[in-house]
JSON list of C-alpha atoms in Angstrom, two decimals:
[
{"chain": "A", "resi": 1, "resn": "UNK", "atom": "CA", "xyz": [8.70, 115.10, -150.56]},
{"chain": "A", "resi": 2, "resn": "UNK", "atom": "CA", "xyz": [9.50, 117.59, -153.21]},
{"chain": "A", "resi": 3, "resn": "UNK", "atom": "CA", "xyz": [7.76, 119.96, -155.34]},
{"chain": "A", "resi": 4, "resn": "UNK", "atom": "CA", "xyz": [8.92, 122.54, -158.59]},
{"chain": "A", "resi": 5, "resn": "UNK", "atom": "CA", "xyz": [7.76, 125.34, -159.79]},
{"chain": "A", "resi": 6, "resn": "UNK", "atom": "CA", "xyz": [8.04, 126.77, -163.27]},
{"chain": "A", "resi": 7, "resn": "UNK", "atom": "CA", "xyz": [7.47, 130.62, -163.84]},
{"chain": "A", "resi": 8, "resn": "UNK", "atom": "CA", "xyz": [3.94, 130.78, -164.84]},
{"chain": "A", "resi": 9, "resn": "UNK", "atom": "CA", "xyz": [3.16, 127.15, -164.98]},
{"chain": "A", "resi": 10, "resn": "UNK", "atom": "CA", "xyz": [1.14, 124.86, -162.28]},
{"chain": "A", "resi": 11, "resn": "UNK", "atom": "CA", "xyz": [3.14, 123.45, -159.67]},
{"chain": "A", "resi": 12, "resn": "UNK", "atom": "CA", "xyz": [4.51, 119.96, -160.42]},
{"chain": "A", "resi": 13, "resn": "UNK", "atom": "CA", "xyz": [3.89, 117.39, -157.71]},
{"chain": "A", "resi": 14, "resn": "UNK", "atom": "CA", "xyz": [4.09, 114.41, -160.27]},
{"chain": "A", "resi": 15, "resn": "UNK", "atom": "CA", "xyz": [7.46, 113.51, -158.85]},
{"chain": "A", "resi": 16, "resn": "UNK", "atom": "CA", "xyz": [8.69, 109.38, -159.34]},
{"chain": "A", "resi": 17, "resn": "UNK", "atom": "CA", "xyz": [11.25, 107.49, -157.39]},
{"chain": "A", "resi": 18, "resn": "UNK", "atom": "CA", "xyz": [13.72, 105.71, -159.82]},
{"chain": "A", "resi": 19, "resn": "UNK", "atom": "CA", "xyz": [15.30, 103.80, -157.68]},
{"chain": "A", "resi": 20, "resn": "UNK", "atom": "CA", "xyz": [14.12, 101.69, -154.42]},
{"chain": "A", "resi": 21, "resn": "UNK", "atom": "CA", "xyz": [16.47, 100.68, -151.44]},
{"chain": "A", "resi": 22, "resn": "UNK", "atom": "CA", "xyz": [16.68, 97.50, -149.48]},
{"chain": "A", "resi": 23, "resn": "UNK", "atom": "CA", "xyz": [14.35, 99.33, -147.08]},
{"chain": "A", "resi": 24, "resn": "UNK", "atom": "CA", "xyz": [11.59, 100.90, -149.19]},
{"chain": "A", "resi": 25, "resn": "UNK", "atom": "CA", "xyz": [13.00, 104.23, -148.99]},
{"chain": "A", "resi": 26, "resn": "UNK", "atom": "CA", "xyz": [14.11, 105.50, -152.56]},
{"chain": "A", "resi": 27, "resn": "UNK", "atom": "CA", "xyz": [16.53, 108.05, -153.03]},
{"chain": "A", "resi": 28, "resn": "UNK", "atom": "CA", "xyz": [16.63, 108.92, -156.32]},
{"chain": "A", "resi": 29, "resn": "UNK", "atom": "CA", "xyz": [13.56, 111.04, -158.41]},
{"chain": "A", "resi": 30, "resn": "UNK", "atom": "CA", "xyz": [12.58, 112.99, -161.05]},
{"chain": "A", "resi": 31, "resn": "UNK", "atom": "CA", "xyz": [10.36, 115.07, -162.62]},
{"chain": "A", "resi": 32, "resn": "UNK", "atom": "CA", "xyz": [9.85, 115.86, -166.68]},
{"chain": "A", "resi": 33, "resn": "UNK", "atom": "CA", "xyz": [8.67, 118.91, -167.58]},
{"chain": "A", "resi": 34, "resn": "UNK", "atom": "CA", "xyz": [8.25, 120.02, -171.16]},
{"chain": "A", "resi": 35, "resn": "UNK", "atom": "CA", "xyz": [10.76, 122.55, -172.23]},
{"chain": "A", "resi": 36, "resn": "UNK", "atom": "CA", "xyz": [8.38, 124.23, -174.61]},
{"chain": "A", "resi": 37, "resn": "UNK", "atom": "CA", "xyz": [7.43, 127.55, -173.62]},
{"chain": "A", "resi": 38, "resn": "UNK", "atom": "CA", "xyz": [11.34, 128.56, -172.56]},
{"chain": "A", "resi": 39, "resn": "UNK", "atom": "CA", "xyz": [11.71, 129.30, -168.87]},
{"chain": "A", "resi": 40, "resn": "UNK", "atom": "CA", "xyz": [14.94, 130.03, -167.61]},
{"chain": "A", "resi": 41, "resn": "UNK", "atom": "CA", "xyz": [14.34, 129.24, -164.03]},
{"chain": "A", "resi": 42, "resn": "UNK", "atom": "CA", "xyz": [12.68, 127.39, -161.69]},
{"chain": "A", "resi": 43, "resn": "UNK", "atom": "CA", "xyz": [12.43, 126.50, -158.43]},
{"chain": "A", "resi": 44, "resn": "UNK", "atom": "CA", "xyz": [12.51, 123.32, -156.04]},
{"chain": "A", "resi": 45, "resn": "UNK", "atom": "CA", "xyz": [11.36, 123.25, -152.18]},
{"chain": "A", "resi": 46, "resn": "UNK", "atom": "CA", "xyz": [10.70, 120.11, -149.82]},
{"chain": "A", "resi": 47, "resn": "UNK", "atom": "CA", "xyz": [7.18, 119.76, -149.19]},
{"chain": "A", "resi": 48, "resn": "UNK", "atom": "CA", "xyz": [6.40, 120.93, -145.42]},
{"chain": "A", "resi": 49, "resn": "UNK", "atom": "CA", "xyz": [7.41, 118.20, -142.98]},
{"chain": "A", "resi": 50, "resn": "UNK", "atom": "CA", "xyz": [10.26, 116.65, -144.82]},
{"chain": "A", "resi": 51, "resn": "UNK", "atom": "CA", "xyz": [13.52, 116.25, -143.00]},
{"chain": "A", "resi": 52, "resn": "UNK", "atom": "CA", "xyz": [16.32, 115.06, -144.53]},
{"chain": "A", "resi": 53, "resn": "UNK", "atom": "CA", "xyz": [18.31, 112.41, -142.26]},
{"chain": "A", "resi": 54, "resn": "UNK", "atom": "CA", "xyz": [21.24, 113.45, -140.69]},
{"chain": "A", "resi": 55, "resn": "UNK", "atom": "CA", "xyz": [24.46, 114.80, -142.91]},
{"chain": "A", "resi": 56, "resn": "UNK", "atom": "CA", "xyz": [22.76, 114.33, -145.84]},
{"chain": "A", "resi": 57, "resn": "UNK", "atom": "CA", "xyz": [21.08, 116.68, -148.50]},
{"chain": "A", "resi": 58, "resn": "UNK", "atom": "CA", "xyz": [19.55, 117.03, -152.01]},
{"chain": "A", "resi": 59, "resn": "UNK", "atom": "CA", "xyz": [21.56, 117.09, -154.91]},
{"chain": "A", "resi": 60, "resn": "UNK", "atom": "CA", "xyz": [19.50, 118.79, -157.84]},
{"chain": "A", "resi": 61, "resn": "UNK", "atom": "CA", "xyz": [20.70, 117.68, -161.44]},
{"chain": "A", "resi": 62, "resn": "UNK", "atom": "CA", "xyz": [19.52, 118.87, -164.78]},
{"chain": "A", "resi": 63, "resn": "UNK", "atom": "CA", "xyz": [18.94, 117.35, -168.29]},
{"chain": "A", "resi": 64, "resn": "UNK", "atom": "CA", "xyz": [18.10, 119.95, -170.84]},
{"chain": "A", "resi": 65, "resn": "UNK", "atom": "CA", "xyz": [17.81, 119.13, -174.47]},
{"chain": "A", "resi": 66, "resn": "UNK", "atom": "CA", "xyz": [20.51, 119.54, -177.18]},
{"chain": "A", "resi": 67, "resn": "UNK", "atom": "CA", "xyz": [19.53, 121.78, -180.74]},
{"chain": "A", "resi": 68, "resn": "UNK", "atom": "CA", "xyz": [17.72, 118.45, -182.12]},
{"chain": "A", "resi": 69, "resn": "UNK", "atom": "CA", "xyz": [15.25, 117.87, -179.18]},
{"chain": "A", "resi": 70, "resn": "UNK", "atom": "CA", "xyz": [18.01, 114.98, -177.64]},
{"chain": "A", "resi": 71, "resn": "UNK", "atom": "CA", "xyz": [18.42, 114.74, -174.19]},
{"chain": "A", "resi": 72, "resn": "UNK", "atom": "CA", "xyz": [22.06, 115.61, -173.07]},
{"chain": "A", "resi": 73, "resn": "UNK", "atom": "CA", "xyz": [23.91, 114.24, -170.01]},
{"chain": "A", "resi": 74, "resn": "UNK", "atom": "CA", "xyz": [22.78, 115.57, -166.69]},
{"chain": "A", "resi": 75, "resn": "UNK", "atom": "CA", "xyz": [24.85, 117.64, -165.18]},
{"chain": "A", "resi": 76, "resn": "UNK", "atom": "CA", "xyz": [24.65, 119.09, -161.19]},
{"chain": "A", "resi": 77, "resn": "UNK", "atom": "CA", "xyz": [22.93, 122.45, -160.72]},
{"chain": "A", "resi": 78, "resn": "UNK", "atom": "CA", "xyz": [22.59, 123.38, -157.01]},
{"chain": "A", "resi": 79, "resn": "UNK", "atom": "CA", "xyz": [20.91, 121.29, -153.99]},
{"chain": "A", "resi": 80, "resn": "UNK", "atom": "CA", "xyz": [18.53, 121.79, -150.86]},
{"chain": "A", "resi": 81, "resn": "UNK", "atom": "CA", "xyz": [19.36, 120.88, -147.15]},
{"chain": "A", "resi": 82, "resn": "UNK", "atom": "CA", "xyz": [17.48, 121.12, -144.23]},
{"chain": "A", "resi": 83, "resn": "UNK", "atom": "CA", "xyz": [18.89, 124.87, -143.65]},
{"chain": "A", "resi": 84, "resn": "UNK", "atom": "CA", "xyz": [17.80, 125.45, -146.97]},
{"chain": "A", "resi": 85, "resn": "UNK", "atom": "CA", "xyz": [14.54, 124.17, -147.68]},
{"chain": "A", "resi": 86, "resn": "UNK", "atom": "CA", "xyz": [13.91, 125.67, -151.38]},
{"chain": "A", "resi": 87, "resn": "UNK", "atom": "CA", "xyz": [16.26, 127.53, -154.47]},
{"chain": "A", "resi": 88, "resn": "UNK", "atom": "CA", "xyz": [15.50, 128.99, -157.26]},
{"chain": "A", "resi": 89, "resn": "UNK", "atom": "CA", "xyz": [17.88, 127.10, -160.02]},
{"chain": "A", "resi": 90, "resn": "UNK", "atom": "CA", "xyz": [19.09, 128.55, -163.48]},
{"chain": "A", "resi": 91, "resn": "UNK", "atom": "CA", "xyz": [18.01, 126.66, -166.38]},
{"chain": "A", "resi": 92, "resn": "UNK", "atom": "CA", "xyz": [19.62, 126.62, -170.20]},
{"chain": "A", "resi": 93, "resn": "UNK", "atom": "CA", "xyz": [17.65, 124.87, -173.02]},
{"chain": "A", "resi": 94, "resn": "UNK", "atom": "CA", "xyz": [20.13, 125.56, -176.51]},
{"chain": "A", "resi": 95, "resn": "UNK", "atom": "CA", "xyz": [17.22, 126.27, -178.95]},
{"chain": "A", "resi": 96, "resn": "UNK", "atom": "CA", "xyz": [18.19, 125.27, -182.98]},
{"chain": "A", "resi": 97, "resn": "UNK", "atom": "CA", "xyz": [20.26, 127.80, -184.93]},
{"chain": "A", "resi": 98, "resn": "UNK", "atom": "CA", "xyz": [20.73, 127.86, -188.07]},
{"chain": "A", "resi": 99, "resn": "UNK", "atom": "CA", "xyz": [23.70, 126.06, -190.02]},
{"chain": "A", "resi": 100, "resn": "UNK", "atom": "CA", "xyz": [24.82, 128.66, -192.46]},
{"chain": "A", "resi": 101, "resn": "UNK", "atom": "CA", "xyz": [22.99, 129.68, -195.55]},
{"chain": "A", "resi": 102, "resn": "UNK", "atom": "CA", "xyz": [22.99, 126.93, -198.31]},
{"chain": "A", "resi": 103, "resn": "UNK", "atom": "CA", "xyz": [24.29, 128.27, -201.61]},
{"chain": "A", "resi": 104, "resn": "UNK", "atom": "CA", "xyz": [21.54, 126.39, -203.85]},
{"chain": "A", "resi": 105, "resn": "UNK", "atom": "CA", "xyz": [18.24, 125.39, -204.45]},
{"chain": "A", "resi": 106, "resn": "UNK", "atom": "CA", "xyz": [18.25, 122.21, -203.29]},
{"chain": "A", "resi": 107, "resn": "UNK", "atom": "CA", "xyz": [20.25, 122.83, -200.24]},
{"chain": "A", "resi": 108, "resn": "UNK", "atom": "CA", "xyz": [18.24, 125.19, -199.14]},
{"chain": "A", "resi": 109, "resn": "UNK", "atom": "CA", "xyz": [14.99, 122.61, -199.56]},
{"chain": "A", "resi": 110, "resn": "UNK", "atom": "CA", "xyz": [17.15, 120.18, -197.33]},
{"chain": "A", "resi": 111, "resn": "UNK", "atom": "CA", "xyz": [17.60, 122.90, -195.08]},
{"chain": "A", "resi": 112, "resn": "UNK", "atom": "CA", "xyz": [14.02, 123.81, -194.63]},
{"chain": "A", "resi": 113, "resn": "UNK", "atom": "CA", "xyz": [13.44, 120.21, -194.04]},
{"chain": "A", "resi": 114, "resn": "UNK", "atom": "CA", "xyz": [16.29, 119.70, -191.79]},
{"chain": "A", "resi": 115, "resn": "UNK", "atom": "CA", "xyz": [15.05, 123.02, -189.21]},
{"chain": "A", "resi": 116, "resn": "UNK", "atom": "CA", "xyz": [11.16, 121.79, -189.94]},
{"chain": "A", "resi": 117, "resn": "UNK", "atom": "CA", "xyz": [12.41, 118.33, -188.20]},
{"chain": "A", "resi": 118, "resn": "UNK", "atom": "CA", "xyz": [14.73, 120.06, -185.79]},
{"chain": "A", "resi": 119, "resn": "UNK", "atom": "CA", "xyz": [11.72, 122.54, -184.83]},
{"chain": "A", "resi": 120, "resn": "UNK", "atom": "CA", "xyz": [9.32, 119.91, -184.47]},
{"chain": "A", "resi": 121, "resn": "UNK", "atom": "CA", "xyz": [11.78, 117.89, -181.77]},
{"chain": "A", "resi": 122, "resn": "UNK", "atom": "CA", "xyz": [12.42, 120.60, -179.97]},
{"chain": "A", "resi": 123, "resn": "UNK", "atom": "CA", "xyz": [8.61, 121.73, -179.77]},
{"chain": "A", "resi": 124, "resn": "UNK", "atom": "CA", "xyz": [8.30, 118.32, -177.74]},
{"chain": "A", "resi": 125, "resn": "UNK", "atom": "CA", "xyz": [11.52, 118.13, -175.94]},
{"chain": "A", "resi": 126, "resn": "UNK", "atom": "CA", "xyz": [11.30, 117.28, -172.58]},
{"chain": "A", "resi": 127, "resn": "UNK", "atom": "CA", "xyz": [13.78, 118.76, -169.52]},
{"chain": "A", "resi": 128, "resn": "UNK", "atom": "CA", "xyz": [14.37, 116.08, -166.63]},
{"chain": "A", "resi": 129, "resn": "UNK", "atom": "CA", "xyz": [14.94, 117.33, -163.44]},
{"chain": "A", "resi": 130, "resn": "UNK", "atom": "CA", "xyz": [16.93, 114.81, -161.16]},
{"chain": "A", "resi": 131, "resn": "UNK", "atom": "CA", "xyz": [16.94, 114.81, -157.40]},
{"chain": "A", "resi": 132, "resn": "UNK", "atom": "CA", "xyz": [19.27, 112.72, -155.46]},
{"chain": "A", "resi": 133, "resn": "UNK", "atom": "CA", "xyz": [19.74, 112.17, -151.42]},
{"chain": "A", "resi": 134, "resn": "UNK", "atom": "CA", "xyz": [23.18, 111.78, -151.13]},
{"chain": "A", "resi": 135, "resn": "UNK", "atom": "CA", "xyz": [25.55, 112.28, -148.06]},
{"chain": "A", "resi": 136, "resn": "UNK", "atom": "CA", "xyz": [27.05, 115.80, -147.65]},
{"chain": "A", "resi": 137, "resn": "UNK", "atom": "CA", "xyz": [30.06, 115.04, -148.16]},
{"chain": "A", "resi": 138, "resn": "UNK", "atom": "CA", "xyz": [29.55, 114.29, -151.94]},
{"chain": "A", "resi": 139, "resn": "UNK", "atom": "CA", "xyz": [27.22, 116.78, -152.28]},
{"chain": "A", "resi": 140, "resn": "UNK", "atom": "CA", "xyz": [30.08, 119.90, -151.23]},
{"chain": "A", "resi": 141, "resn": "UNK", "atom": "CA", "xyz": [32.85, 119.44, -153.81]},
{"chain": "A", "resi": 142, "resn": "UNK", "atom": "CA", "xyz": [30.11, 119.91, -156.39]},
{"chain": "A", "resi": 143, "resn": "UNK", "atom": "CA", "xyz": [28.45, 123.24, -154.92]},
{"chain": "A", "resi": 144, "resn": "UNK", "atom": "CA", "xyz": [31.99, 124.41, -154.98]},
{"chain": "A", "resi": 145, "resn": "UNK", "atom": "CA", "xyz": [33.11, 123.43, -158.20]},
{"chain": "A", "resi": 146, "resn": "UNK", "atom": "CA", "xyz": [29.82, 124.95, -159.37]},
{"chain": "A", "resi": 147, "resn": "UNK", "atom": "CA", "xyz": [30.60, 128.18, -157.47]},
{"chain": "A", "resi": 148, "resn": "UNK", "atom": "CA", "xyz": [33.67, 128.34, -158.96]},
{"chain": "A", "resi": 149, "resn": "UNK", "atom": "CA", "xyz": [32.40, 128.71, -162.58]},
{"chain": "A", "resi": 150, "resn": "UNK", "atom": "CA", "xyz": [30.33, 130.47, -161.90]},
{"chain": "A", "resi": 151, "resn": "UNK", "atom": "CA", "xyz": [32.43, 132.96, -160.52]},
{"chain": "A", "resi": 152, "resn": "UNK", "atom": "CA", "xyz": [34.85, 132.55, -163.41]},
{"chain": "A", "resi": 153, "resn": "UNK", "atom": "CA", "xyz": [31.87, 133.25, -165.73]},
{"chain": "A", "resi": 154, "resn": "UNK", "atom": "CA", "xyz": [30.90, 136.20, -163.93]},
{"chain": "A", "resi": 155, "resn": "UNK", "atom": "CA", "xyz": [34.70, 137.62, -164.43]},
{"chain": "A", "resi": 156, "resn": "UNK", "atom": "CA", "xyz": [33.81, 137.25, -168.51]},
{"chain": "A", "resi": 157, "resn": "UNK", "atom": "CA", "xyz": [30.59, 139.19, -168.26]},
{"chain": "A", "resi": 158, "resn": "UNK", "atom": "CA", "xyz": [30.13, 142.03, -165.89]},
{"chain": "A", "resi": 159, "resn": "UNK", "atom": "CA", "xyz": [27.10, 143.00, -164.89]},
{"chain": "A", "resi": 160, "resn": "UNK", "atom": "CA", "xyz": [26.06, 146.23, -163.10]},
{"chain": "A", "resi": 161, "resn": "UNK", "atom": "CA", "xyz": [25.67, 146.02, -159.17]},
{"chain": "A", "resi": 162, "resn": "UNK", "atom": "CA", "xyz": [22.60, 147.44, -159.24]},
{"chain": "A", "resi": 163, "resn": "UNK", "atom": "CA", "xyz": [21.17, 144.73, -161.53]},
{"chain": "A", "resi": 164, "resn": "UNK", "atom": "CA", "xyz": [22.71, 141.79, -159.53]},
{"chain": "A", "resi": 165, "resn": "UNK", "atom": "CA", "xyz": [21.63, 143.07, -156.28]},
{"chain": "A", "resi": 166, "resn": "UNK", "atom": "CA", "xyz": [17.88, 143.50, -158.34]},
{"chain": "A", "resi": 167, "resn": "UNK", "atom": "CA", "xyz": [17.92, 140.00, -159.50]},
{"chain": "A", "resi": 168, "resn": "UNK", "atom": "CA", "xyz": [18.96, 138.50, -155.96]},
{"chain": "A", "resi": 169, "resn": "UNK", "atom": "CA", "xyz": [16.62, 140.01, -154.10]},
{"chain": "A", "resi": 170, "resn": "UNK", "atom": "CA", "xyz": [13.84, 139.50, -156.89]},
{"chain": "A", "resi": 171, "resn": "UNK", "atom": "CA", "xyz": [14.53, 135.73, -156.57]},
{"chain": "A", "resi": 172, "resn": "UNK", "atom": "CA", "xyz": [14.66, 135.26, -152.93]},
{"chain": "A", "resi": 173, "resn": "UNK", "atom": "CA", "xyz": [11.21, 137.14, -152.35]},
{"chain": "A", "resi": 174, "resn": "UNK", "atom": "CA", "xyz": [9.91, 134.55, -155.19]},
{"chain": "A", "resi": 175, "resn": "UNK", "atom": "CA", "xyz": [11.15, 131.48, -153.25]},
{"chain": "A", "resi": 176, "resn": "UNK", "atom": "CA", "xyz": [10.06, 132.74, -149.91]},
{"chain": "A", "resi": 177, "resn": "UNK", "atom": "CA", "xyz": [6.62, 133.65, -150.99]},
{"chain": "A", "resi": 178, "resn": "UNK", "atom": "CA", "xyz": [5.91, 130.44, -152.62]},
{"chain": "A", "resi": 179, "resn": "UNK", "atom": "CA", "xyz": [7.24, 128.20, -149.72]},
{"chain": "A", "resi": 180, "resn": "UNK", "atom": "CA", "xyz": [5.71, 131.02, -147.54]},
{"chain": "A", "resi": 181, "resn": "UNK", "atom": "CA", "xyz": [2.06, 130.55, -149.14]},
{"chain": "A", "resi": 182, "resn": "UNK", "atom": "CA", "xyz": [2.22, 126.90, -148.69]},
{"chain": "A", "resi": 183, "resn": "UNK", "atom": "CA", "xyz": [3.78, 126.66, -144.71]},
{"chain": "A", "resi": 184, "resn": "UNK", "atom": "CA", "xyz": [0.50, 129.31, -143.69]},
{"chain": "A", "resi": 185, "resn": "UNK", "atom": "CA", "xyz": [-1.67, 127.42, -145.22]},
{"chain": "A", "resi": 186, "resn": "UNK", "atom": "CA", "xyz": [-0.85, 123.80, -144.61]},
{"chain": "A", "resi": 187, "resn": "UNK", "atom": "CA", "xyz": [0.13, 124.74, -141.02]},
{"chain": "A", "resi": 188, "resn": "UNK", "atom": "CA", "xyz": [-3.89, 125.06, -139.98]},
{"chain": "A", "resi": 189, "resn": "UNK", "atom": "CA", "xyz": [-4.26, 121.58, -141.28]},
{"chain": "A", "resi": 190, "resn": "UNK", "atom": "CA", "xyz": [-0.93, 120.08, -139.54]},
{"chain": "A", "resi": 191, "resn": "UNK", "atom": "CA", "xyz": [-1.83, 116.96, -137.21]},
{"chain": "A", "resi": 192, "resn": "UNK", "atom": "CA", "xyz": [0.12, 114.90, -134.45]},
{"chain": "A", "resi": 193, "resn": "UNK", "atom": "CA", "xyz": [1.50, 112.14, -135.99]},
{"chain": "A", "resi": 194, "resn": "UNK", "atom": "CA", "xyz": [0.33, 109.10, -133.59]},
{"chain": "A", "resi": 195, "resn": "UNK", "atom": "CA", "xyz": [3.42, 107.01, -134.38]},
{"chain": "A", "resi": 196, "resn": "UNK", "atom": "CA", "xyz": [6.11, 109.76, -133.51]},
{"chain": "A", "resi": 197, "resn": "UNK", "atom": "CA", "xyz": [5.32, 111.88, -130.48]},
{"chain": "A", "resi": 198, "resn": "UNK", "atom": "CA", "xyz": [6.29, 115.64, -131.50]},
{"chain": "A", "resi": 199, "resn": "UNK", "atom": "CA", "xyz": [5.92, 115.29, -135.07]},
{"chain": "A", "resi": 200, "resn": "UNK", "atom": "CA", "xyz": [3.36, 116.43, -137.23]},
{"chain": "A", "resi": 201, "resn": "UNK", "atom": "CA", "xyz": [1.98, 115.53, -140.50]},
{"chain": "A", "resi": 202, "resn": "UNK", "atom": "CA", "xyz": [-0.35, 117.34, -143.17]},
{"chain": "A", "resi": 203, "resn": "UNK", "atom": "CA", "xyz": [-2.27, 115.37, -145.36]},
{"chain": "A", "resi": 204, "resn": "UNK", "atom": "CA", "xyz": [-2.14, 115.42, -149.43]},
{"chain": "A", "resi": 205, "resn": "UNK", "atom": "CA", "xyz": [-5.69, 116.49, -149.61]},
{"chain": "A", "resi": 206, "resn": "UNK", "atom": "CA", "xyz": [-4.28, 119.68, -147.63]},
{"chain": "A", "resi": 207, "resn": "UNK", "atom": "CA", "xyz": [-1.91, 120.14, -150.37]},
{"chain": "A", "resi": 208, "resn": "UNK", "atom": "CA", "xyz": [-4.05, 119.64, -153.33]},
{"chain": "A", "resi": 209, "resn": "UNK", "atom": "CA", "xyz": [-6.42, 122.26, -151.40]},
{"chain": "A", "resi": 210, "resn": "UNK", "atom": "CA", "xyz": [-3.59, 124.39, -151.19]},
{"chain": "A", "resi": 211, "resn": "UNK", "atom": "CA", "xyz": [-2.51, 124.58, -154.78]},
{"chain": "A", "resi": 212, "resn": "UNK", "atom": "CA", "xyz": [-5.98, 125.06, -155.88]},
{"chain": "A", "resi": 213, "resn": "UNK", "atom": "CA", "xyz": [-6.54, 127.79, -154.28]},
{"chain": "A", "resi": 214, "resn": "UNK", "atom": "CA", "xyz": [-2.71, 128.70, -155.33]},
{"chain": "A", "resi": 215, "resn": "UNK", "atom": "CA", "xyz": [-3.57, 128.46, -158.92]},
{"chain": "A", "resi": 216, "resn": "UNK", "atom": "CA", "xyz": [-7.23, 130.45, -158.82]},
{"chain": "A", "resi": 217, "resn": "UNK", "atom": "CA", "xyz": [-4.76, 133.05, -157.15]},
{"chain": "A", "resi": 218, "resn": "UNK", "atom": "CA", "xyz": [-2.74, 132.91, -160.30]},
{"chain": "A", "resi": 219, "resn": "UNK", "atom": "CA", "xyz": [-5.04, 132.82, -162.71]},
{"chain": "A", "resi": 220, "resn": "UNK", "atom": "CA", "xyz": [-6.67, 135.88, -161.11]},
{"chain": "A", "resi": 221, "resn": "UNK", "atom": "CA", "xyz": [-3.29, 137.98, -160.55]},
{"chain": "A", "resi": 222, "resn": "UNK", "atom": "CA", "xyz": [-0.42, 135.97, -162.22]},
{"chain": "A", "resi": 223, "resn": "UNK", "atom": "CA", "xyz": [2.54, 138.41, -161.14]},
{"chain": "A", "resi": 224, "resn": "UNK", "atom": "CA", "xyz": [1.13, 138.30, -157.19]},
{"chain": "A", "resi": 225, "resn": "UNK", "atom": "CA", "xyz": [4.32, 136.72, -156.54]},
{"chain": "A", "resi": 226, "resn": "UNK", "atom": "CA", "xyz": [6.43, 139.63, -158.13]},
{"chain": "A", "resi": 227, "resn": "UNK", "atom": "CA", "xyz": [5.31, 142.44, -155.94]},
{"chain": "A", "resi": 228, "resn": "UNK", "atom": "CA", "xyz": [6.98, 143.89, -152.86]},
{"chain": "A", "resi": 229, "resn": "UNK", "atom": "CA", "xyz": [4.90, 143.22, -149.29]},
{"chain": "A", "resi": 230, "resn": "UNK", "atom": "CA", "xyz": [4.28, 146.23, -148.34]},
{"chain": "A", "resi": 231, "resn": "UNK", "atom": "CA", "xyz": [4.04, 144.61, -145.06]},
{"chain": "A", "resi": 232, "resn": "UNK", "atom": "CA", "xyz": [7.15, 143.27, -145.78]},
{"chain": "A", "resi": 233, "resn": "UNK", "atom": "CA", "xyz": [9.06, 146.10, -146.07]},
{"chain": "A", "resi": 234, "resn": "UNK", "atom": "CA", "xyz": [11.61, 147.75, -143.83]}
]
């Protein structure tokens, strides 16, 4: 139903449902991913042929961990709907700082220890990312509570048009072309669906195909997704 990517990283398809409804449907998954190397983005798209039902949507939630390698609450961080089948999502992983300079010799051995321990739990730290159907309604106050700070951050620290407009565009073409790569591909491979007349359905082997030959691409020309289209171009 979902898949992420992280910034030179496979693609992670290893989603699982945490929860189950009375009807078998869950609503509720998530995906770990190891926050060791940094990234500071990544990005989530449905899996060709999902629809979301009616007036609902996908609320994405984050769980990054603190200093210590401890996972902190999850908090909400953007969301898909059927209009808007992928994102690119900020991410923010506090890496351990220092606690002041000890004054002697034995604090400083406890504070080698103490940033040796620290080091190591961060090193295996682990970032949940949450995704959650939930009806529309719910899902709105949140995108513009989110918009809102951000906005209010962006009043703090100004940043050249130039570079905004560079880092929008840079971002979109990344989401496009990954969602892009998998819709041509998958689409030769797209079936009728014999239970529901008009529908069609791509099978996982399709998709494992697909990302194999998505990865060789990678590991052959890993910023392929950074460059302009020519043909793409205006």
């Amino acid at each position: 139903m979902f898949s992420v990517v992280v910034p030179g990283r496979p693609c992670l398809t290893d989603i699982v449902a945490v929860d189950s409804q009375p009807n078998g449907q869950a609503t509720k998954f998530a995906f770990s991913i190891p926050a060791n190397p940094p990234f500071t983005d990544l990005v989530v798209f449905l899996l060709p042929g999902t629809v979301f039902p009616p007036d609902t949507g996908a609320a994405i939630y984050i769980q990054t961990p603190d200093p210590s390698g401890s996972p902190t609450d999850f908090r909400f961080i953007g969301a898909l709907a059927n209009e808007k089948p992928s994102g690119i999502f900020p991410v923010q992983s506090p890496l351990p700082t220092p606690n002041g300079a000890p004054s002697t010799e034995a604090e400083q051995e406890d504070e080698m220890l103490d940033e040796g321990a620290a080091a190591g739990a961060a090193a295996n730290a682990v970032i949940t990312l949450g995704i959650s159907i939930e009806p529309a309604q719910n899902i709105a106050p949140q995108l513009a509570a989110l918009e809102e700070d951000a906005s209010q951050k962006g009043a703090l620290v100004r940043v050249p048009q130039g570079q905004a407009q560079q880092k929008q565009i840079s971002t979109k073409v990344l989401a496009q072309r990954v969602i892009g790569n998998a819709f041509n591909f998958l689409a030769s491979f797209a079936e009728s669906d014999p239970k529901k007349q008009g529908h069609e359905v791509v099978s996982l082997k399709s998709f494992r195909d697909w990302w194999a030959k998505f990865e060789r691409r990678i590991d052959m020309d890993p910023t392929f997704l950074e460059r302009v289209d020519p043909n793409a171009e205006g």
